[in-house]
Short mmCIF file of C-alpha atoms in Angstrom, two decimals:
data_model
loop_
_atom_site.label_atom_id
_atom_site.label_comp_id
_atom_site.label_asym_id
_atom_site.label_seq_id
_atom_site.Cartn_x
_atom_site.Cartn_y
_atom_site.Cartn_z
CA MET A 1 74.78 12.13 -20.69
CA LEU A 2 71.05 11.34 -20.44
CA ASN A 3 71.48 9.53 -17.13
CA SER A 4 73.30 12.46 -15.57
CA ARG A 5 70.49 14.87 -16.56
CA THR A 6 67.90 12.57 -15.06
CA ALA A 7 69.82 12.37 -11.83
CA LEU A 8 70.00 16.16 -11.61
CA ILE A 9 66.21 16.53 -12.12
CA VAL A 10 65.44 13.96 -9.38
CA ALA A 11 67.79 15.73 -6.96
CA ALA A 12 66.17 19.10 -7.64
CA LEU A 13 62.64 17.75 -7.01
CA ALA A 14 63.76 16.17 -3.78
CA ALA A 15 65.19 19.48 -2.61
CA LEU A 16 61.96 21.34 -3.39
CA ALA A 17 59.94 18.71 -1.48
CA GLY A 18 62.16 19.10 1.52
CA VAL A 19 61.77 22.87 1.53
CA GLY A 20 57.98 22.51 1.33
CA TRP A 21 57.95 20.11 4.26
CA TYR A 22 60.06 22.44 6.33
CA LEU A 23 57.91 25.46 5.63
CA SER A 24 54.72 23.55 6.42
CA ALA A 25 56.11 22.22 9.66
CA ALA A 26 57.20 25.67 10.73
CA LYS A 27 53.70 27.27 10.32
CA PRO A 28 50.79 26.57 12.75
CA PRO A 29 47.75 24.62 11.29
CA PRO A 30 44.65 26.63 10.31
CA ALA A 31 41.53 26.48 12.50
CA THR A 32 39.43 23.38 11.75
CA VAL A 33 35.67 23.38 11.13
CA GLU A 34 35.09 21.39 14.36
CA ASN A 35 36.58 24.19 16.46
CA ARG A 36 34.21 26.79 15.08
CA PRO A 37 30.86 27.46 16.87
CA VAL A 38 27.99 25.53 15.34
CA PRO A 39 25.17 27.85 14.18
CA VAL A 40 21.86 26.85 15.80
CA VAL A 41 18.41 28.29 16.46
CA THR A 42 17.16 28.06 20.04
CA ALA A 43 13.96 28.57 22.00
CA LEU A 44 13.15 28.74 25.70
CA ALA A 45 11.15 26.11 27.58
CA ALA A 46 8.21 28.02 29.00
CA PRO A 47 5.02 27.17 30.95
CA ARG A 48 1.69 28.07 29.38
CA PRO A 49 -1.91 26.84 29.28
CA MET A 50 -2.20 23.77 27.06
CA PRO A 51 -5.24 21.67 26.17
CA VAL A 52 -5.15 18.03 27.21
CA ARG A 53 -6.04 16.07 24.09
CA VAL A 54 -6.13 12.44 23.03
CA GLU A 55 -6.00 11.66 19.33
CA ALA A 56 -7.12 8.48 17.58
CA VAL A 57 -8.59 7.10 14.38
CA GLY A 58 -12.32 6.37 14.55
CA ASN A 59 -15.04 4.72 12.52
CA VAL A 60 -18.47 6.26 11.93
CA GLN A 61 -21.32 3.98 13.02
CA ALA A 62 -25.06 4.38 12.63
CA VAL A 63 -27.12 4.42 15.81
CA ALA A 64 -29.58 1.98 14.22
CA VAL A 65 -29.56 -0.14 11.06
CA VAL A 66 -33.02 -1.66 10.65
CA PRO A 67 -33.72 -4.32 8.00
CA VAL A 68 -37.42 -4.11 7.09
CA ARG A 69 -39.19 -7.47 6.78
CA PRO A 70 -42.92 -8.28 6.45
CA ARG A 71 -44.83 -9.70 9.39
CA ALA A 72 -47.56 -11.11 7.18
CA GLU A 73 -47.50 -12.70 3.73
CA GLY A 74 -48.81 -10.69 0.84
CA GLU A 75 -48.18 -9.36 -2.63
CA VAL A 76 -46.50 -5.96 -2.82
CA LEU A 77 -49.19 -3.63 -4.17
CA GLN A 78 -47.39 -0.30 -3.65
CA VAL A 79 -43.84 0.90 -3.05
CA HIS A 80 -44.01 4.34 -1.44
CA ILE A 81 -40.28 5.09 -1.26
CA SER A 82 -37.26 5.35 -3.51
CA GLU A 83 -33.71 4.19 -2.90
CA GLY A 84 -31.60 6.60 -0.86
CA GLN A 85 -34.63 8.53 0.37
CA GLU A 86 -34.79 10.15 3.81
CA VAL A 87 -37.80 8.81 5.72
CA ALA A 88 -39.28 9.82 9.06
CA GLN A 89 -40.47 7.46 11.75
CA GLY A 90 -43.96 6.25 10.85
CA ASP A 91 -43.71 6.93 7.10
CA ILE A 92 -45.39 4.29 4.93
CA LEU A 93 -42.86 2.20 3.02
CA PHE A 94 -44.89 -0.60 1.38
CA THR A 95 -48.51 -1.69 1.01
CA LEU A 96 -49.24 -5.43 0.79
CA ASP A 97 -52.34 -7.22 -0.43
CA ALA A 98 -54.59 -7.68 2.62
CA ARG A 99 -57.64 -9.26 0.96
CA VAL A 100 -57.07 -12.65 2.59
CA ALA A 101 -56.84 -11.06 6.04
CA GLU A 102 -59.98 -9.00 5.37
CA ALA A 103 -61.86 -12.15 4.34
CA ASN A 104 -60.69 -13.91 7.51
CA LYS A 105 -61.93 -10.96 9.53
CA ARG A 106 -65.38 -11.13 7.95
CA GLN A 107 -65.54 -14.85 8.59
CA ALA A 108 -64.52 -14.36 12.23
CA GLU A 109 -67.20 -11.69 12.62
CA ALA A 110 -69.83 -14.06 11.21
CA ASN A 111 -68.67 -16.81 13.57
CA LEU A 112 -68.94 -14.32 16.42
CA ALA A 113 -72.53 -13.50 15.58
CA ARG A 114 -73.42 -17.20 15.45
CA ASP A 115 -71.64 -18.07 18.69
CA LYS A 116 -73.19 -15.12 20.50
CA ALA A 117 -76.66 -16.41 19.53
CA GLN A 118 -75.74 -19.86 20.80
CA LEU A 119 -74.41 -18.34 24.02
CA ASP A 120 -77.64 -16.44 24.58
CA ARG A 121 -79.64 -19.62 24.02
CA ALA A 122 -77.39 -21.65 26.33
CA ARG A 123 -77.73 -19.06 29.09
CA ALA A 124 -81.52 -19.01 28.68
CA TYR A 125 -81.67 -22.83 28.95
CA LEU A 126 -79.47 -22.68 32.04
CA VAL A 127 -81.82 -20.23 33.77
CA ARG A 128 -84.85 -22.32 32.82
CA TYR A 129 -83.37 -25.61 34.09
CA GLN A 130 -82.28 -23.96 37.32
CA ASP A 131 -85.87 -22.83 37.92
CA LEU A 132 -87.18 -26.30 37.07
CA LEU A 133 -84.63 -27.83 39.46
CA LYS A 134 -86.00 -25.68 42.27
CA ALA A 135 -89.56 -26.79 41.35
CA GLY A 136 -88.45 -30.43 41.26
CA SER A 137 -89.16 -30.82 37.54
CA ALA A 138 -85.52 -31.11 36.39
CA THR A 139 -82.55 -33.10 37.50
CA LYS A 140 -79.26 -31.80 38.76
CA GLN A 141 -77.51 -33.54 35.86
CA THR A 142 -79.55 -31.54 33.36
CA VAL A 143 -78.56 -28.29 35.03
CA GLU A 144 -74.87 -29.23 35.03
CA GLN A 145 -75.05 -30.14 31.35
CA SER A 146 -76.68 -26.78 30.60
CA GLN A 147 -73.92 -25.00 32.52
CA ALA A 148 -71.27 -26.79 30.44
CA GLU A 149 -72.99 -25.84 27.19
CA ALA A 150 -73.14 -22.20 28.26
CA ALA A 151 -69.43 -22.26 29.14
CA LEU A 152 -68.58 -23.79 25.74
CA ALA A 153 -70.60 -21.11 23.97
CA GLU A 154 -68.86 -18.39 25.97
CA ALA A 155 -65.44 -19.83 25.05
CA ALA A 156 -66.42 -19.90 21.39
CA VAL A 157 -67.32 -16.20 21.56
CA LYS A 158 -63.92 -15.40 23.09
CA ALA A 159 -62.19 -17.39 20.35
CA ASP A 160 -64.12 -15.45 17.69
CA LEU A 161 -63.09 -12.15 19.28
CA ALA A 162 -59.44 -13.27 19.26
CA ALA A 163 -59.73 -14.28 15.59
CA ILE A 164 -61.11 -10.84 14.76
CA ASP A 165 -58.24 -9.17 16.62
CA ASN A 166 -55.73 -11.37 14.78
CA ALA A 167 -57.31 -10.52 11.42
CA ARG A 168 -57.19 -6.80 12.23
CA LEU A 169 -53.54 -7.14 13.21
CA THR A 170 -52.75 -8.92 9.95
CA ILE A 171 -54.54 -6.20 8.01
CA GLY A 172 -52.42 -3.65 9.87
CA TYR A 173 -49.27 -5.56 8.90
CA SER A 174 -50.15 -5.02 5.26
CA THR A 175 -49.13 -1.38 5.68
CA ILE A 176 -45.38 -1.43 6.46
CA LYS A 177 -44.07 1.71 8.16
CA ALA A 178 -40.62 2.97 9.11
CA LEU A 179 -39.75 2.17 12.71
CA VAL A 180 -36.82 4.62 12.80
CA PRO A 181 -35.95 7.77 10.84
CA GLY A 182 -33.10 7.42 8.38
CA ARG A 183 -31.99 6.80 4.82
CA THR A 184 -33.24 3.88 2.76
CA GLY A 185 -30.87 1.51 1.02
CA VAL A 186 -31.46 -0.83 -1.91
CA ILE A 187 -35.13 -1.76 -2.33
CA ASN A 188 -35.40 -5.53 -2.75
CA ALA A 189 -39.21 -5.76 -2.61
CA LYS A 190 -40.38 -4.84 -6.09
CA LEU A 191 -43.92 -4.07 -7.16
CA GLY A 192 -45.87 -7.31 -7.61
CA SER A 193 -43.40 -9.51 -5.73
CA LEU A 194 -44.53 -11.78 -2.90
CA ALA A 195 -43.34 -10.78 0.55
CA LYS A 196 -43.07 -13.48 3.24
CA PRO A 197 -42.10 -13.24 6.90
CA GLY A 198 -39.47 -15.97 6.46
CA ASP A 199 -37.57 -14.25 3.63
CA SER A 200 -33.83 -14.03 4.34
CA GLN A 201 -33.51 -10.84 2.31
CA SER A 202 -35.01 -7.70 3.78
CA MET A 203 -37.42 -5.58 1.76
CA VAL A 204 -35.23 -2.52 2.43
CA THR A 205 -32.76 -1.41 5.10
CA ILE A 206 -33.09 1.91 6.92
CA THR A 207 -29.90 3.44 8.31
CA GLN A 208 -30.33 6.12 10.94
CA MET A 209 -28.09 9.08 10.05
CA ARG A 210 -29.07 11.64 12.69
CA PRO A 211 -27.71 11.39 15.32
CA ILE A 212 -24.69 9.23 14.56
CA ASN A 213 -21.82 7.68 16.52
CA VAL A 214 -18.06 7.57 16.06
CA ALA A 215 -16.30 4.60 17.67
CA PHE A 216 -12.59 4.75 18.49
CA SER A 217 -10.03 3.23 20.84
CA VAL A 218 -7.28 4.80 22.96
CA ALA A 219 -4.48 3.37 25.07
CA GLU A 220 -5.56 2.16 28.48
CA THR A 221 -3.12 4.62 30.09
CA HIS A 222 -5.54 7.41 29.16
CA LEU A 223 -8.51 5.79 30.93
CA PRO A 224 -8.07 7.29 34.45
CA ARG A 225 -7.72 10.81 33.05
CA ILE A 226 -10.71 10.32 30.71
CA ARG A 227 -12.95 9.02 33.51
CA ALA A 228 -12.00 11.85 35.83
CA ALA A 229 -12.61 14.46 33.14
CA MET A 230 -15.91 12.91 32.09
CA ALA A 231 -17.14 12.93 35.69
CA ALA A 232 -16.41 16.65 35.91
CA GLN A 233 -18.04 17.81 32.67
CA PRO A 234 -19.17 16.66 29.19
CA LEU A 235 -16.13 15.99 27.02
CA GLU A 236 -15.86 17.52 23.56
CA VAL A 237 -14.87 15.34 20.62
CA VAL A 238 -13.88 16.82 17.25
CA VAL A 239 -13.51 14.73 14.10
CA GLY A 240 -11.98 15.51 10.73
CA SER A 241 -10.98 13.61 7.62
CA THR A 242 -8.07 13.72 5.21
CA ALA A 243 -10.47 12.66 2.46
CA ASP A 244 -12.79 15.57 3.32
CA PRO A 245 -10.61 18.54 4.39
CA GLY A 246 -13.65 20.69 5.08
CA LEU A 247 -15.08 18.24 7.60
CA ARG A 248 -15.02 19.41 11.22
CA ALA A 249 -17.79 17.97 13.36
CA THR A 250 -18.12 18.51 17.09
CA GLY A 251 -19.79 16.01 19.40
CA ARG A 252 -19.73 14.65 22.94
CA LEU A 253 -18.18 11.54 24.45
CA SER A 254 -21.12 9.25 25.20
CA PHE A 255 -19.73 5.80 26.01
CA ILE A 256 -16.76 4.07 27.65
CA ASP A 257 -16.52 0.33 27.18
CA SER A 258 -16.89 -1.88 30.24
CA ALA A 259 -13.59 -3.73 29.73
CA ILE A 260 -10.10 -3.13 28.36
CA ASP A 261 -9.08 -5.17 25.33
CA THR A 262 -6.27 -7.32 26.72
CA ALA A 263 -4.98 -8.18 23.25
CA THR A 264 -4.33 -4.55 22.27
CA GLY A 265 -4.24 -2.75 25.62
CA THR A 266 -6.87 -0.27 24.47
CA ILE A 267 -10.28 0.86 25.70
CA GLY A 268 -13.22 1.42 23.35
CA LEU A 269 -15.03 4.77 23.32
CA LYS A 270 -17.95 6.29 21.42
CA ALA A 271 -18.92 9.86 20.71
CA SER A 272 -22.33 11.09 19.58
CA PHE A 273 -22.81 13.74 16.86
CA ALA A 274 -25.97 15.53 15.74
CA ASN A 275 -24.86 15.17 12.08
CA ASP A 276 -27.50 17.61 10.85
CA ASP A 277 -25.64 18.08 7.55
CA THR A 278 -25.02 14.30 7.17
CA ARG A 279 -21.30 14.92 6.55
CA LEU A 280 -20.55 11.88 8.69
CA TRP A 281 -21.35 8.68 6.81
CA PRO A 282 -21.58 5.17 8.28
CA GLY A 283 -18.37 3.22 7.69
CA GLN A 284 -16.26 6.37 7.18
CA PHE A 285 -12.86 6.59 8.87
CA VAL A 286 -12.15 9.89 10.64
CA ASN A 287 -9.44 11.49 12.77
CA VAL A 288 -10.68 11.93 16.33
CA THR A 289 -9.52 14.52 18.87
CA LEU A 290 -10.83 14.11 22.41
CA THR A 291 -10.32 17.17 24.63
CA LEU A 292 -10.08 16.38 28.35
CA GLY A 293 -9.52 19.91 29.63
CA THR A 294 -6.72 22.48 29.97
CA GLU A 295 -3.45 22.24 31.90
CA ASP A 296 -2.75 25.76 33.15
CA ASN A 297 1.05 25.59 33.56
CA ALA A 298 2.31 22.98 31.13
CA LEU A 299 6.05 23.20 30.39
CA THR A 300 6.36 23.36 26.60
CA VAL A 301 9.05 23.45 23.93
CA PRO A 302 8.66 23.55 20.15
CA ALA A 303 8.04 20.06 18.83
CA GLU A 304 11.05 20.30 16.46
CA ALA A 305 13.35 20.35 19.49
CA ILE A 306 12.46 16.76 20.36
CA GLN A 307 14.95 14.14 19.14
CA THR A 308 14.73 10.36 19.39
CA GLY A 309 17.66 8.08 20.11
CA GLN A 310 18.31 4.53 21.25
CA SER A 311 17.74 5.53 24.88
CA GLY A 312 14.53 7.46 24.19
CA THR A 313 13.65 11.10 23.58
CA PHE A 314 16.07 13.94 24.29
CA VAL A 315 16.79 17.58 23.48
CA PHE A 316 19.96 19.60 22.97
CA VAL A 317 20.26 22.40 25.49
CA VAL A 318 22.70 25.34 25.51
CA ASP A 319 24.36 26.04 28.86
CA ASP A 320 25.61 29.34 30.26
CA GLN A 321 29.02 28.88 28.54
CA GLY A 322 27.34 28.59 25.14
CA LYS A 323 28.02 24.87 24.77
CA ALA A 324 25.67 22.10 23.75
CA ASP A 325 24.57 19.30 26.04
CA ILE A 326 22.13 16.39 25.74
CA ARG A 327 19.18 16.31 28.09
CA PRO A 328 16.88 13.21 28.24
CA VAL A 329 13.22 14.24 28.49
CA THR A 330 9.82 12.61 28.91
CA ILE A 331 7.14 13.96 26.57
CA ASP A 332 3.52 13.84 27.73
CA ARG A 333 1.94 14.93 24.44
CA VAL A 334 2.34 17.11 21.37
CA VAL A 335 -0.40 19.66 20.70
CA ASP A 336 -0.45 22.09 17.78
CA GLY A 337 3.32 21.96 17.26
CA ALA A 338 4.21 22.29 20.95
CA ALA A 339 5.57 19.39 23.02
CA VAL A 340 4.53 19.19 26.67
CA VAL A 341 7.53 18.07 28.74
CA ALA A 342 6.67 15.92 31.75
CA GLN A 343 10.23 15.39 33.03
CA GLY A 344 13.79 16.41 32.22
CA LEU A 345 13.61 20.20 31.75
CA ALA A 346 13.06 23.29 33.83
CA ALA A 347 11.41 26.51 32.79
CA GLY A 348 13.82 28.86 31.04
CA ALA A 349 16.04 26.12 29.59
CA LYS A 350 17.38 27.03 26.15
CA VAL A 351 16.74 24.19 23.70
CA VAL A 352 17.96 23.83 20.13
CA ILE A 353 15.22 23.71 17.52
CA GLN A 354 17.36 23.94 14.33
CA GLY A 355 20.91 22.69 13.69
CA GLN A 356 20.86 19.51 15.81
CA MET A 357 22.36 17.37 13.03
CA ARG A 358 25.85 18.93 13.53
CA LEU A 359 25.77 19.04 17.31
CA ALA A 360 27.57 16.91 19.87
CA PRO A 361 27.92 17.35 23.63
CA GLY A 362 30.50 19.98 24.50
CA LEU A 363 30.56 21.80 21.17
CA ALA A 364 30.28 25.57 21.19
CA VAL A 365 27.22 27.02 19.50
CA ALA A 366 26.34 30.38 17.99
CA GLU A 367 22.83 31.78 17.59
CA ALA A 368 21.67 31.89 13.97
CA LYS A 369 18.60 33.18 12.21
CA PRO A 370 15.72 30.71 11.83
CA GLN A 371 15.47 29.09 8.41
CA ALA A 372 12.09 29.05 6.73
CA ALA A 373 10.53 25.59 6.34
CA ARG A 374 10.91 24.21 2.84
#
């Protein structure tokens, strides 16, 4: 009895399954998601004036870094500066003990007085012996000897004058002045220490802060355009820093290196900045933007339209039938969110800027409202 009931249940289920299959086969399938238009946001490729810019990462460099060393030996009697102080050219930094040089100067002056007296006497003897030679009372040998003595005395006077000049120079070296304006570093010459010309450690280092340079490198492909623009007018360089969001300094391109770095394929450049507020600091890394000019009719599309694949950059365009297609493009540069297209598009082309992830060539598209950036 149980087996017959089971058989009846199985037969009934089979019949229901067959009816379901029949009904499903008789009805047409619903529309699939792939057949529906893909919602996208589009924009038109349009010509407009666009600045020609080259961006790079640069390093701030001081125009001059001068280690201060003594030119004469002496004890440090006075330190006129403090660490981190701004000094002007010619400011006194240190005063050394000059008593030895002053004593040498006095000795040289005394030697000069003595040798001048000897020179006067030698010249007088020479005149006298020359007169006696004419009168026949002196020999020629005596006159020649007198001439030699006068020449020796004259040489001694010249040596004394040179010794005095050297002593004065040494005395002048005892007052050490700043050769360039800038900011002082760590002071190594302490009060009472002995300063020597041969010391490996400088007394202090002065770093020139105003003006200041920023060194950076760009790809060698930019060199012809940079040279042409620089020949036409001074080129503006703007620097900023992620570490200092408020930093925006404007300078001028001042130097192009004489050779391309073959290892990296780059060319070295330098820009000069007034740096009146000393916001630029030696050793600081900054973002550099070099402006070469303005391209009046640059074909542009929004930067979000640009896609990258295995074959290079491309965009999705929408044709007259409202279907998507892939268009390979060559991008010259991206400036302020706009991509400048060098090849691959014509003005008026409709490019997709949102919704590319669900697109494929040939799919129908429908215009949607732009989504706000998250």
